[in-house]
PDB file of C-alpha atoms and ligand atoms in Angstrom:
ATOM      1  CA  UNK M   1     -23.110  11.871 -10.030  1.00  0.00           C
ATOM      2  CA  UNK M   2     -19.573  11.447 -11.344  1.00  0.00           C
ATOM      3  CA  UNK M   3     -17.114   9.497  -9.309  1.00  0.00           C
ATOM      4  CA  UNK M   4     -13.931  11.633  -7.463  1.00  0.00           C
ATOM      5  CA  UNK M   5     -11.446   9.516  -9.585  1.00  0.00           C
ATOM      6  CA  UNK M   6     -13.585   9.140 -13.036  1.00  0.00           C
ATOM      7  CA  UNK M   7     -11.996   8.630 -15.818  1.00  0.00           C
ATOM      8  CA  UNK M   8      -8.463   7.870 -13.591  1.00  0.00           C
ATOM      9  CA  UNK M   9      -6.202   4.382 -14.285  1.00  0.00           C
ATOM     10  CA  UNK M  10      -5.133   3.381 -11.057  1.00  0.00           C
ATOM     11  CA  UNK M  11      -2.232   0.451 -10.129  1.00  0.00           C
ATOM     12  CA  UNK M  12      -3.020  -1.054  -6.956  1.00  0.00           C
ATOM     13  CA  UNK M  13       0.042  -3.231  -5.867  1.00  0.00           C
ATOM     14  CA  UNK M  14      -1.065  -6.008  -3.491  1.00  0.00           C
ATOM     15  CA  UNK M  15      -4.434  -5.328  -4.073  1.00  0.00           C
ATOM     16  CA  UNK M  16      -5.368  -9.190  -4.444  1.00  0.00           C
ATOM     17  CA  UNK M  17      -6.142  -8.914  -0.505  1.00  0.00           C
ATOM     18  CA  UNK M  18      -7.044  -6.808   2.585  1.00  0.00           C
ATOM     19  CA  UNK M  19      -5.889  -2.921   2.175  1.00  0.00           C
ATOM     20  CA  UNK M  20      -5.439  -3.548  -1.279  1.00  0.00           C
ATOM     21  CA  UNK M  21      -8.089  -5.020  -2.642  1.00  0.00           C
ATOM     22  CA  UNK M  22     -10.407  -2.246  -0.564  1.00  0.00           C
ATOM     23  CA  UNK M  23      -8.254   0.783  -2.341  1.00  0.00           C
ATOM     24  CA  UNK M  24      -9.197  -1.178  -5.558  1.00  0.00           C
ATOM     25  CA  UNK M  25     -12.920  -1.945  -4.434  1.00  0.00           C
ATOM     26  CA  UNK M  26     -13.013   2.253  -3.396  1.00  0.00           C
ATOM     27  CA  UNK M  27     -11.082   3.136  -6.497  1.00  0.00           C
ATOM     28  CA  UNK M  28     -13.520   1.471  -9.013  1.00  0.00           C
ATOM     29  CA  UNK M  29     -16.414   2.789  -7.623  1.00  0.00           C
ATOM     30  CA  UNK M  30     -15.357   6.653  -7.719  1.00  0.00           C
ATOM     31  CA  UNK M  31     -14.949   5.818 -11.528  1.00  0.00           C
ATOM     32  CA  UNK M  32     -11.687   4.468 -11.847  1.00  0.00           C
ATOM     33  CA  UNK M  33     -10.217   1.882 -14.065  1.00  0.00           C
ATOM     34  CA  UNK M  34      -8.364  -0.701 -11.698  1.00  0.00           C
ATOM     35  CA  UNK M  35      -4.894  -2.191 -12.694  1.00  0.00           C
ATOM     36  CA  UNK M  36      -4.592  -5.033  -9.641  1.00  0.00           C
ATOM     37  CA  UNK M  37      -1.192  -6.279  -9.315  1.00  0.00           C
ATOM     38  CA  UNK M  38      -0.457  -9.009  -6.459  1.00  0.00           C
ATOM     39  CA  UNK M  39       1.663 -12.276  -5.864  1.00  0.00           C
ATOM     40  CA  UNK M  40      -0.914 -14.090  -6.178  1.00  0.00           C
ATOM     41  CA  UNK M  41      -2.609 -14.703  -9.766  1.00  0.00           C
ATOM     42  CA  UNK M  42      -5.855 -15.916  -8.092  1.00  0.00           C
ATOM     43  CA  UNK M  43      -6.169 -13.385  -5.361  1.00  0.00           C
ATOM     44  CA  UNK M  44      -5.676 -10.765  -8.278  1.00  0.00           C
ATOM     45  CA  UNK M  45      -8.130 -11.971 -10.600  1.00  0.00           C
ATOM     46  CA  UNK M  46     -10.803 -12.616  -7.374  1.00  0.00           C
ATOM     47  CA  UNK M  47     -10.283  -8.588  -6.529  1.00  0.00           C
ATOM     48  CA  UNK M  48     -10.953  -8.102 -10.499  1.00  0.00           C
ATOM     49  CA  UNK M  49     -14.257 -10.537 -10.343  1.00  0.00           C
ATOM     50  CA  UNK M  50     -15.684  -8.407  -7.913  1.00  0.00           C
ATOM     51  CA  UNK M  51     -15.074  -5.097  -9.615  1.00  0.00           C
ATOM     52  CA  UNK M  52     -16.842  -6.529 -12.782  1.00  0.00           C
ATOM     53  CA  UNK M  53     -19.368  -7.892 -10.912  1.00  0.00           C
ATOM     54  CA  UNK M  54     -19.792  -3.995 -10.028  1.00  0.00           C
ATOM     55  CA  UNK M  55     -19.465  -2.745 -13.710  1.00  0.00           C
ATOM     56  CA  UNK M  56     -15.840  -1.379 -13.013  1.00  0.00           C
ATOM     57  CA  UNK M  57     -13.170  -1.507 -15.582  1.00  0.00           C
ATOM     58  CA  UNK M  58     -10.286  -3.318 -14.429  1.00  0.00           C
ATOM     59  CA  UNK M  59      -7.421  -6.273 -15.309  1.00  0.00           C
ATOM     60  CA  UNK M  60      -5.464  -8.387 -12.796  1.00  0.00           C
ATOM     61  CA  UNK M  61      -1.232  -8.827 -13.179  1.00  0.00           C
ATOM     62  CA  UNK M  62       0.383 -11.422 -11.357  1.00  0.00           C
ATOM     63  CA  UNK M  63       4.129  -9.611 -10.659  1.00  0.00           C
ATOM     64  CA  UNK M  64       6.687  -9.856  -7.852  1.00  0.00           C
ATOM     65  CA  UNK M  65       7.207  -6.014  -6.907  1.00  0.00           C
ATOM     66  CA  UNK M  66      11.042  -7.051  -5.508  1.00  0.00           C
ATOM     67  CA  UNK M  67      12.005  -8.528  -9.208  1.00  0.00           C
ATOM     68  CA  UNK M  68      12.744  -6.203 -11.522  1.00  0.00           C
ATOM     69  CA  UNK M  69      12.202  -8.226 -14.725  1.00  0.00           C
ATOM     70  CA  UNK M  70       8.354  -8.866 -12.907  1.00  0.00           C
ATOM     71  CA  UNK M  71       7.759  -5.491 -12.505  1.00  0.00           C
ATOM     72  CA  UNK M  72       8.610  -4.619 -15.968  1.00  0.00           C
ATOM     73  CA  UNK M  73       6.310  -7.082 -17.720  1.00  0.00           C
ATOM     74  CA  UNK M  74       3.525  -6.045 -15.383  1.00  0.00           C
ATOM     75  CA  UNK M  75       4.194  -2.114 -15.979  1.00  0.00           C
ATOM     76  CA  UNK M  76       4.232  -3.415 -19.757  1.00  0.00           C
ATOM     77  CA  UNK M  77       0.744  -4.975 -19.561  1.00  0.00           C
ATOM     78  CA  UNK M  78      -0.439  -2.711 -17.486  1.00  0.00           C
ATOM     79  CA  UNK M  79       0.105   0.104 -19.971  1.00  0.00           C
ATOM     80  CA  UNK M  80      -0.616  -1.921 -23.333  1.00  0.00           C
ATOM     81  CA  UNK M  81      -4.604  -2.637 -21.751  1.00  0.00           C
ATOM     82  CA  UNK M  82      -4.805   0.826 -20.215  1.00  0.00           C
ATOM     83  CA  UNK M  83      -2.912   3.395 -22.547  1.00  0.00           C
ATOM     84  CA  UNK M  84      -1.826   5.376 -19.011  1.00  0.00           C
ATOM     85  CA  UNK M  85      -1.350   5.319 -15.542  1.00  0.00           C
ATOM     86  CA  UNK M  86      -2.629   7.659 -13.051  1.00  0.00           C
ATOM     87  CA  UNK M  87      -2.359   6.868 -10.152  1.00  0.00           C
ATOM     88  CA  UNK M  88      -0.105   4.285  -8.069  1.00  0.00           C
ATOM     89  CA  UNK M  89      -0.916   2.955  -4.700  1.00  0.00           C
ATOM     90  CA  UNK M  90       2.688   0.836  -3.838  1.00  0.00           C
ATOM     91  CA  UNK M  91       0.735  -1.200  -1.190  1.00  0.00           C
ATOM     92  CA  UNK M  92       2.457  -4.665  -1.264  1.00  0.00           C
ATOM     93  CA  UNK M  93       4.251  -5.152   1.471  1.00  0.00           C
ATOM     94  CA  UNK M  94       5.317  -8.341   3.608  1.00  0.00           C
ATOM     95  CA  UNK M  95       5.307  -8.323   7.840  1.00  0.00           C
ATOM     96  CA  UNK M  96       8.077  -9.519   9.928  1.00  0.00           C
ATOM     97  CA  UNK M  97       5.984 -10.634  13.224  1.00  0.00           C
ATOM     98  CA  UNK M  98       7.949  -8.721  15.953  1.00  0.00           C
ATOM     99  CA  UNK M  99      11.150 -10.620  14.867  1.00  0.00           C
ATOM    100  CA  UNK M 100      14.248  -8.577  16.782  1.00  0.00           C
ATOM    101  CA  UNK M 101      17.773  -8.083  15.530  1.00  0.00           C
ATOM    102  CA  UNK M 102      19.140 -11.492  16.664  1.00  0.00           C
ATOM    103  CA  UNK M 103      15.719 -13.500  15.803  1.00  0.00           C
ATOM    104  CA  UNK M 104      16.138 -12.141  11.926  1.00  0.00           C
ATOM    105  CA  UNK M 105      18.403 -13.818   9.374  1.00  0.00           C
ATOM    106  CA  UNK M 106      20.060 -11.955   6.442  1.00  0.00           C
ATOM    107  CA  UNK M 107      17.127 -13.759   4.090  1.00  0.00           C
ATOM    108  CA  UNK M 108      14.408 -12.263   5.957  1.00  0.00           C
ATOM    109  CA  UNK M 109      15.846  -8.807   5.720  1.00  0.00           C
ATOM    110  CA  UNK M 110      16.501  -9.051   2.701  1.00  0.00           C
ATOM    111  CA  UNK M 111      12.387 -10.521   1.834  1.00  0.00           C
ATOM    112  CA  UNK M 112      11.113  -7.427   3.915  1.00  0.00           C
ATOM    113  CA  UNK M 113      12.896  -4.893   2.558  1.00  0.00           C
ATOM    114  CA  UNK M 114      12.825  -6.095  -0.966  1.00  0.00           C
ATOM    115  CA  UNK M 115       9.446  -6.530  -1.141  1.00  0.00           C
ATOM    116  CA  UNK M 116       8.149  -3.622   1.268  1.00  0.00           C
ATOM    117  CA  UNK M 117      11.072  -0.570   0.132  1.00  0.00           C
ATOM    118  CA  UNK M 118      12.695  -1.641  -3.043  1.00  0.00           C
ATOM    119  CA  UNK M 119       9.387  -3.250  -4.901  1.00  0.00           C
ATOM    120  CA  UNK M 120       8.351   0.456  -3.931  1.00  0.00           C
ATOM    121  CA  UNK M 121      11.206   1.622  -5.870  1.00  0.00           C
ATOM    122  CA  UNK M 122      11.193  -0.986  -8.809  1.00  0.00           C
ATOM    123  CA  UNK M 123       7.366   0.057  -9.511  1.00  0.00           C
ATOM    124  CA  UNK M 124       7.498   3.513  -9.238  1.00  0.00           C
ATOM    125  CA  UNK M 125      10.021   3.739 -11.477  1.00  0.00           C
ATOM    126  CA  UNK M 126       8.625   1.525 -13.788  1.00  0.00           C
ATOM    127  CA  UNK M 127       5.575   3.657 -14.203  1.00  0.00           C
ATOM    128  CA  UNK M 128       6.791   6.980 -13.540  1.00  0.00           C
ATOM    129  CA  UNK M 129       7.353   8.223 -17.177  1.00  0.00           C
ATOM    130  CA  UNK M 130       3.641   7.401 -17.310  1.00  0.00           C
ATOM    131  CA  UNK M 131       3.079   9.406 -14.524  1.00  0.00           C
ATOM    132  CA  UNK M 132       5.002  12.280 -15.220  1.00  0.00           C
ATOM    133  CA  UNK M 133       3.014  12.034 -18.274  1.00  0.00           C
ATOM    134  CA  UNK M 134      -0.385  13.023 -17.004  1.00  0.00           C
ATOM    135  CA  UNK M 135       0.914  14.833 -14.052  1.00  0.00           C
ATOM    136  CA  UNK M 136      -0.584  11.884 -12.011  1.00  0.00           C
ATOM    137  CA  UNK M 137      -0.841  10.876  -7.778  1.00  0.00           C
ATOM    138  CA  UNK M 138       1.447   8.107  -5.875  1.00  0.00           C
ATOM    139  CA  UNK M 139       0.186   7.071  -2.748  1.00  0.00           C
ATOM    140  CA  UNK M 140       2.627   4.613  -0.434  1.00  0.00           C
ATOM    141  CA  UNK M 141       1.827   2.292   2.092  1.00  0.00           C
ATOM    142  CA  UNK M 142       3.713   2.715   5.452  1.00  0.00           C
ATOM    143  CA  UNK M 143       2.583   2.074   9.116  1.00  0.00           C
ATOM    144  CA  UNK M 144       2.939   3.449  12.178  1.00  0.00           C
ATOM    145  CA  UNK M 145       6.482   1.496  12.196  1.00  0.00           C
ATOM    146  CA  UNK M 146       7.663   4.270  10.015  1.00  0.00           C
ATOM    147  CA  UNK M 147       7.450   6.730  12.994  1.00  0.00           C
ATOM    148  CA  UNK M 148       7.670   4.555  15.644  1.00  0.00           C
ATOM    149  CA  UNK M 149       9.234   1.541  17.395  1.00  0.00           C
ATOM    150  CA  UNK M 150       6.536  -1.754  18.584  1.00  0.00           C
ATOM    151  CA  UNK M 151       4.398  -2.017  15.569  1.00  0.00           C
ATOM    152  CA  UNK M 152       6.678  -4.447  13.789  1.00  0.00           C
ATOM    153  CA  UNK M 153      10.224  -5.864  14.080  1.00  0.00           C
ATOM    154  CA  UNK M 154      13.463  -4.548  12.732  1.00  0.00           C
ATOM    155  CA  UNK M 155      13.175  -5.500   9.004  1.00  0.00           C
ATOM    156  CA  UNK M 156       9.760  -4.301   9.120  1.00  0.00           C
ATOM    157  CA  UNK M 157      10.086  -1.475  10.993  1.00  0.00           C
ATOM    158  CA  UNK M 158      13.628  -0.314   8.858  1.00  0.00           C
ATOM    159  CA  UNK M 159      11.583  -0.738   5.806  1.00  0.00           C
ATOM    160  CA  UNK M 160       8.380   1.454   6.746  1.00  0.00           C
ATOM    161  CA  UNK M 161      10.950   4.163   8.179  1.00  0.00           C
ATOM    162  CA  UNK M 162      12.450   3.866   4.491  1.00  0.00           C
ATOM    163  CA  UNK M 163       8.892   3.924   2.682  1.00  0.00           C
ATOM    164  CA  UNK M 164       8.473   7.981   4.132  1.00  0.00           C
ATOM    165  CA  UNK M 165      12.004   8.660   3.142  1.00  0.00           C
ATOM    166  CA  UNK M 166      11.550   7.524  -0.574  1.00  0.00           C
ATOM    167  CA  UNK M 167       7.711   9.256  -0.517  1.00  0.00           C
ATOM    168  CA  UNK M 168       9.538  12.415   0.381  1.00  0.00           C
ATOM    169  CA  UNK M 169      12.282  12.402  -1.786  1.00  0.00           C
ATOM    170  CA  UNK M 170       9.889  11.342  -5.082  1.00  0.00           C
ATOM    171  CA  UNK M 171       7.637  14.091  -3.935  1.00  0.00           C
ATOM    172  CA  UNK M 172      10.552  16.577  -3.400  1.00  0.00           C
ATOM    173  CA  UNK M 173      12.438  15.048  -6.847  1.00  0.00           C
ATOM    174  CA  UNK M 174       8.873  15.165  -9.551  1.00  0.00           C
ATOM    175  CA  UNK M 175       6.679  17.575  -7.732  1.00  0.00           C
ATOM    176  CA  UNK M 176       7.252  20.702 -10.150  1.00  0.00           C
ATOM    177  CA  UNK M 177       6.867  18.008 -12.916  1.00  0.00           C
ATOM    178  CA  UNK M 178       3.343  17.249 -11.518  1.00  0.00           C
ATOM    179  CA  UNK M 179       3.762  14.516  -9.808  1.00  0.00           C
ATOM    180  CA  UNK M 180       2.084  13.916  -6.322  1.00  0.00           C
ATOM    181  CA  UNK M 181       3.664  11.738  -3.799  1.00  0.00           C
ATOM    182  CA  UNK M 182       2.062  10.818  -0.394  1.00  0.00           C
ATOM    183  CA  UNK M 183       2.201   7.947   2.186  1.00  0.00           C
ATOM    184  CA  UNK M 184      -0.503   6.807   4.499  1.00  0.00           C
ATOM    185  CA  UNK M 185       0.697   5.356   7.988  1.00  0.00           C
ATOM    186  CA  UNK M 186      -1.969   2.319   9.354  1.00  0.00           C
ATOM    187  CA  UNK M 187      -2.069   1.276  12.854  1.00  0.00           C
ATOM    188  CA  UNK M 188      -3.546  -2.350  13.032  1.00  0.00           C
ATOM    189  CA  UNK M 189      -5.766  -3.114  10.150  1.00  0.00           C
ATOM    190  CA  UNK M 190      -7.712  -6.353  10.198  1.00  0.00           C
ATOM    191  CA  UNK M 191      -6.312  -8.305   6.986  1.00  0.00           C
ATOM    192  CA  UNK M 192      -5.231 -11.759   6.452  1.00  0.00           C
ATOM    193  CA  UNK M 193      -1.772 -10.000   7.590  1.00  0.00           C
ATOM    194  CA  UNK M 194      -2.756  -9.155  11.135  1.00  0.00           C
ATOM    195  CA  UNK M 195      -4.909 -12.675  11.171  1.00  0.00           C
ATOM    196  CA  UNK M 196      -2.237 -14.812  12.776  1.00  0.00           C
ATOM    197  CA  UNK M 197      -1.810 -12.282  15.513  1.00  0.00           C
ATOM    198  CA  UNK M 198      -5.756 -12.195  16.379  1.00  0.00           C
ATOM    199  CA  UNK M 199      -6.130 -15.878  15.814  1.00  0.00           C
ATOM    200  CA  UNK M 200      -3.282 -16.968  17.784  1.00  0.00           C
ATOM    201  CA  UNK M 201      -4.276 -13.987  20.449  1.00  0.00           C
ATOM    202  CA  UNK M 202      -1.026 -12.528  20.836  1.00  0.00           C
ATOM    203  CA  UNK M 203      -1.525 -11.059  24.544  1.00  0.00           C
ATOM    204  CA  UNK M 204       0.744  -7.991  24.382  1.00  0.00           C
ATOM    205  CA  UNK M 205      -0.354  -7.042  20.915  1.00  0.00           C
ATOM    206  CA  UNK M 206      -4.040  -6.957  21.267  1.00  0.00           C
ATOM    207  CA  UNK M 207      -3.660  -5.526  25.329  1.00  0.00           C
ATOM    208  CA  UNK M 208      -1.718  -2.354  23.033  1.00  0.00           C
ATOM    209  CA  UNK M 209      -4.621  -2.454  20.443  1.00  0.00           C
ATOM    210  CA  UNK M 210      -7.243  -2.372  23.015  1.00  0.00           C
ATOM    211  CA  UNK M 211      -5.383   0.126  25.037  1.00  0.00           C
ATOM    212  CA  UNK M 212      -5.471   3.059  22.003  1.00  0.00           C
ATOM    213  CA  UNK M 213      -8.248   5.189  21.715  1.00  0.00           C
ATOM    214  CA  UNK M 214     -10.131   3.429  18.807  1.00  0.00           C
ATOM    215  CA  UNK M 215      -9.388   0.060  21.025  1.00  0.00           C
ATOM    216  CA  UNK M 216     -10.026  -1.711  17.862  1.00  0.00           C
ATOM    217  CA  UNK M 217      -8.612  -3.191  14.704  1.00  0.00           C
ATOM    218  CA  UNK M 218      -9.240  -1.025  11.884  1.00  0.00           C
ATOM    219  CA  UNK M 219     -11.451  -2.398   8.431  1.00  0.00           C
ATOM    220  CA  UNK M 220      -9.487  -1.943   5.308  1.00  0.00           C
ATOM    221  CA  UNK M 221     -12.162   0.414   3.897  1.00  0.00           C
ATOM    222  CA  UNK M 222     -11.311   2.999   6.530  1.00  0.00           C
ATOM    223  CA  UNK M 223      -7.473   3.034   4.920  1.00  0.00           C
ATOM    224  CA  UNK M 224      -9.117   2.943   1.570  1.00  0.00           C
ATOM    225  CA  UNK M 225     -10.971   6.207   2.360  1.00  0.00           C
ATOM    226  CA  UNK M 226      -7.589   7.503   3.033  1.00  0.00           C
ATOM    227  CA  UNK M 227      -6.101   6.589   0.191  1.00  0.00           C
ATOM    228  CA  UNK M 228      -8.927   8.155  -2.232  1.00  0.00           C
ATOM    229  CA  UNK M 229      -8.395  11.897  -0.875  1.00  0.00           C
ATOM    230  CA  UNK M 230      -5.064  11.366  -1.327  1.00  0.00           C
ATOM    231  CA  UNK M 231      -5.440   9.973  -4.908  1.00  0.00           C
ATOM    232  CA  UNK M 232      -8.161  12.663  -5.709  1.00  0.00           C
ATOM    233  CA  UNK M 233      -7.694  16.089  -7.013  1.00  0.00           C
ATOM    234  CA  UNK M 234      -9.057  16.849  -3.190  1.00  0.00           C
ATOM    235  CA  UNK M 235      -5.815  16.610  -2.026  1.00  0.00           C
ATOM    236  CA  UNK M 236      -4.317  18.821  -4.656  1.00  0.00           C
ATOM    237  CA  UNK M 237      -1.840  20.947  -2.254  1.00  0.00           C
ATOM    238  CA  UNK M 238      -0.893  17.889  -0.298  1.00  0.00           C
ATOM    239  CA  UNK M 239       2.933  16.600  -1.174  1.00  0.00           C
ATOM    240  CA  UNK M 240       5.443  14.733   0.312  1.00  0.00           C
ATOM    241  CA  UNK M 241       3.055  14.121   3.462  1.00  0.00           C
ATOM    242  CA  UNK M 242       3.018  11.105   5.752  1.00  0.00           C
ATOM    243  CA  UNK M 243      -0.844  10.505   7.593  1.00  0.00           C
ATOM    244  CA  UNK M 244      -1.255   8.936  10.279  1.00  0.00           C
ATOM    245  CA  UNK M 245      -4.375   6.529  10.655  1.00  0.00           C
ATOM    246  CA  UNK M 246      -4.084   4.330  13.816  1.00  0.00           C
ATOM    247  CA  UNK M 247      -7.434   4.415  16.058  1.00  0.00           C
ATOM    248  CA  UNK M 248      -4.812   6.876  18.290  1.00  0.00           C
ATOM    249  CA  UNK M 249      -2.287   4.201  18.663  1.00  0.00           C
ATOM    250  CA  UNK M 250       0.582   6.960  17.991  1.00  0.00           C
ATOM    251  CA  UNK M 251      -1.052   9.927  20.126  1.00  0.00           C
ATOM    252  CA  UNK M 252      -0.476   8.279  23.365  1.00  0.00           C
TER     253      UNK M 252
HETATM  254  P1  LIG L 301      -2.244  -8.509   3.126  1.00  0.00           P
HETATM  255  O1  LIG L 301      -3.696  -8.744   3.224  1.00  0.00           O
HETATM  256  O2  LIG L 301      -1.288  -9.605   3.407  1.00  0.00           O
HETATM  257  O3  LIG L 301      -1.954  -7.856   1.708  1.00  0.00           O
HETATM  258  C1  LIG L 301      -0.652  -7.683   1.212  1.00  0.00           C
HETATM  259  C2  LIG L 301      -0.700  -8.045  -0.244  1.00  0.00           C
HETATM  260  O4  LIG L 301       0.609  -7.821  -0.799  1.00  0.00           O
HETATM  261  C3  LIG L 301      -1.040  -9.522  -0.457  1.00  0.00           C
HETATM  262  O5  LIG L 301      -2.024  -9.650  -1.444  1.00  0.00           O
HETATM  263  C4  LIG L 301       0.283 -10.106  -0.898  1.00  0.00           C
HETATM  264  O6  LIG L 301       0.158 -11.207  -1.769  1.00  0.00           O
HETATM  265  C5  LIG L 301       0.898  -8.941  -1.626  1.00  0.00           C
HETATM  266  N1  LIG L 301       2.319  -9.148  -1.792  1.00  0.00           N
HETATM  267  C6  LIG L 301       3.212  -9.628  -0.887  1.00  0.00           C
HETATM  268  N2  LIG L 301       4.421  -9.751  -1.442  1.00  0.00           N
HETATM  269  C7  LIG L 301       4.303  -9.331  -2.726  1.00  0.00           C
HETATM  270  C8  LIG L 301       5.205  -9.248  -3.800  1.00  0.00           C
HETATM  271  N3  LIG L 301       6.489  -9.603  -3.672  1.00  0.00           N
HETATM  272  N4  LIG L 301       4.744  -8.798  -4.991  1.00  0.00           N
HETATM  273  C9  LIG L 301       3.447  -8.444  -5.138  1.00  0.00           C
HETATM  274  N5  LIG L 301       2.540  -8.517  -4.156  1.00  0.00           N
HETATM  275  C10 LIG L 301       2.960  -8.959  -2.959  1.00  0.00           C
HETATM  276  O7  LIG L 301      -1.809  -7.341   4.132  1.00  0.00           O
HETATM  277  P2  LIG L 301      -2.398  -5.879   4.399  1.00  0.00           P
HETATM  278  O8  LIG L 301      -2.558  -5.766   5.843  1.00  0.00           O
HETATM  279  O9  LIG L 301      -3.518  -5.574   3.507  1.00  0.00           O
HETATM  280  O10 LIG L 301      -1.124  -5.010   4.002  1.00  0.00           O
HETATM  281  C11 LIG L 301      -1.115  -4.066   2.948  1.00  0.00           C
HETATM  282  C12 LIG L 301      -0.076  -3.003   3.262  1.00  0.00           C
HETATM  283  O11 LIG L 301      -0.457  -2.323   4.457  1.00  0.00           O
HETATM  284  C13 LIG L 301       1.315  -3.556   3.523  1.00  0.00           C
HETATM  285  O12 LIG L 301       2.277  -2.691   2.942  1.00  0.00           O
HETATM  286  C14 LIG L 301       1.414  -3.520   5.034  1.00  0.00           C
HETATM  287  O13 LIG L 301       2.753  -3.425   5.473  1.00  0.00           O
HETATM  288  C15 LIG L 301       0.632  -2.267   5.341  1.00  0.00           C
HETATM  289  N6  LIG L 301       0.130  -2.165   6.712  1.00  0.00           N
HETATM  290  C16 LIG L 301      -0.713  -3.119   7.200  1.00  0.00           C
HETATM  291  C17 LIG L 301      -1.174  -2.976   8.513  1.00  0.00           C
HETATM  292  C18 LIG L 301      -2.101  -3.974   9.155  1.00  0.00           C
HETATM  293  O14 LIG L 301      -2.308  -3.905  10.376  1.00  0.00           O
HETATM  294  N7  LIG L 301      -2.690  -4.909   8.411  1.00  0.00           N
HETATM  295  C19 LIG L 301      -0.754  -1.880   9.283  1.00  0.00           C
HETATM  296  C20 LIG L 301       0.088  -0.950   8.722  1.00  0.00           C
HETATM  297  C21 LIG L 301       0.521  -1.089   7.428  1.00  0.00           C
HETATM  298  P3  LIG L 301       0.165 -12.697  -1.141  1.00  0.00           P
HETATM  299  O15 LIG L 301      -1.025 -12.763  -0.255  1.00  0.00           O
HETATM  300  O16 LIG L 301       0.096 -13.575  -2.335  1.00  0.00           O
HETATM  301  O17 LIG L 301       1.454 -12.827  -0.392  1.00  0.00           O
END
């Protein structure tokens, strides 16, 4: 059987934990070679451990994805152990926890959106001429806070209304140069992000999870599965597109 990415380099931003590291895990066993980029050095190289321990191909890069001068080494690396890039899943992204307008200071804007909008930006852009090379797939990372109000606060919420804009202008700017771009929209995903909220047991939050249809949390390998069709020749006709995957959360 041949896997629905073989042969593919994929770079997984944030894919040292939760919906990350299960794109990566899903990734590398449909054949591709996994670049994992995170924060985190360790949580990188333990997403990496477990692909070899699979037989995958696949190299971990510690960057920052708001810092430019980061993302540049990384893309460098990246591109020096791989020869090419793919595929990009911009994935990293940082949550606000319901803050409002008057609970959010100018250096918490300015985290969320840097990390979550422009470390979208910095890395595309940074691998794009690789892209545009082998007519290759970008797949972003939004939420259901980039079509609706309640899923985050206003950094977070700004910034995932800004991840469909910039997936529809890339798609509408590269797409007769080959270049597929797509973003995929989670409801509540059990990660080490969402964590504090079921640990803590914020009432109202998990009263709205358990009130949509799936009246659960999703796993991070139902995103992942996501993430492959769009990342697979499967999706070939599909540009510029925003999916929804939230249990129902945004049909009621
Ligand atoms: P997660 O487990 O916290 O994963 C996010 C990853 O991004 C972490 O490994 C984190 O590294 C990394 N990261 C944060 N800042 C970074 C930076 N500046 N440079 C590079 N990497 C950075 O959270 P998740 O739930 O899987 O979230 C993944 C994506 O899904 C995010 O874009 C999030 O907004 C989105 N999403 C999540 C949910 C949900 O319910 N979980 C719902 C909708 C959308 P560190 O751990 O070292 O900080």
């Amino acid at each position: 059987m041949v896997g629905r990415l073989e042969g593919s380099v994929a770079v997984v931003t944030g894919a040292g934990s939760g919906i990350g590291r299960a794109i990566a895990e899903r990734f590398a066993a449909e054949g591709a070679t996994v670049s994992v980029w995170d924060l985190d050095e360790k949580d990188a190289a333990g997403t990496v451990d477990a692909l070899t321990e699979r037989g995958a191909k696949s190299a971990a890069c510690a960057v920052d994805v708001a810092d430019g001068a980061s993302v540049g080494r990384a893309a460098e690396r990246s591109l020096a152990a791989f020869g090419r890039v793919d595929i990009l899943v911009n994935n990293a992204g940082v949550f606000d926890y319901y803050a409002p307008v008057l609970d959010t200071s100018e250096e918490q804007w300015d985290r969320i959106l840097g990390v979550n909008l422009k470390g979208m930006f910095l890395v595309t852009k940074s691998l794009l001429p690789a892209l545009l090379d082998g007519g290759g797939t970008v797949v972003n990372t939004s939420s259901i806070s980039g079509v609706v109000a309640g899923g985050g606060g206003i950094a977070y919420t700004s910034s995932k209304h800004g991840v469909i804009g910039f997936t529809r202008q890339l798609a509408a700017d590269y797409g007769k140069q080959g270049v597929r771009a797509n973003a995929i929209l989670p409801g509540a995903v059990e990660t080490p992000m969402t964590r504090p909220i079921l640990e803590q047991g914020d009432a109202a939050i998990l009263e709205t999870v358990r009130s949509v249809p799936a009246q659960r949390h999703a796993q991070p390998a139902e995103i992942a599965n996501l993430a492959l069709f769009l990342a697979s020749d499967e999706s070939s006709f599909v540009h510029g597109s925003s999916y929804v995957i939230d249990g129902g959360w945004t049909a009621l």
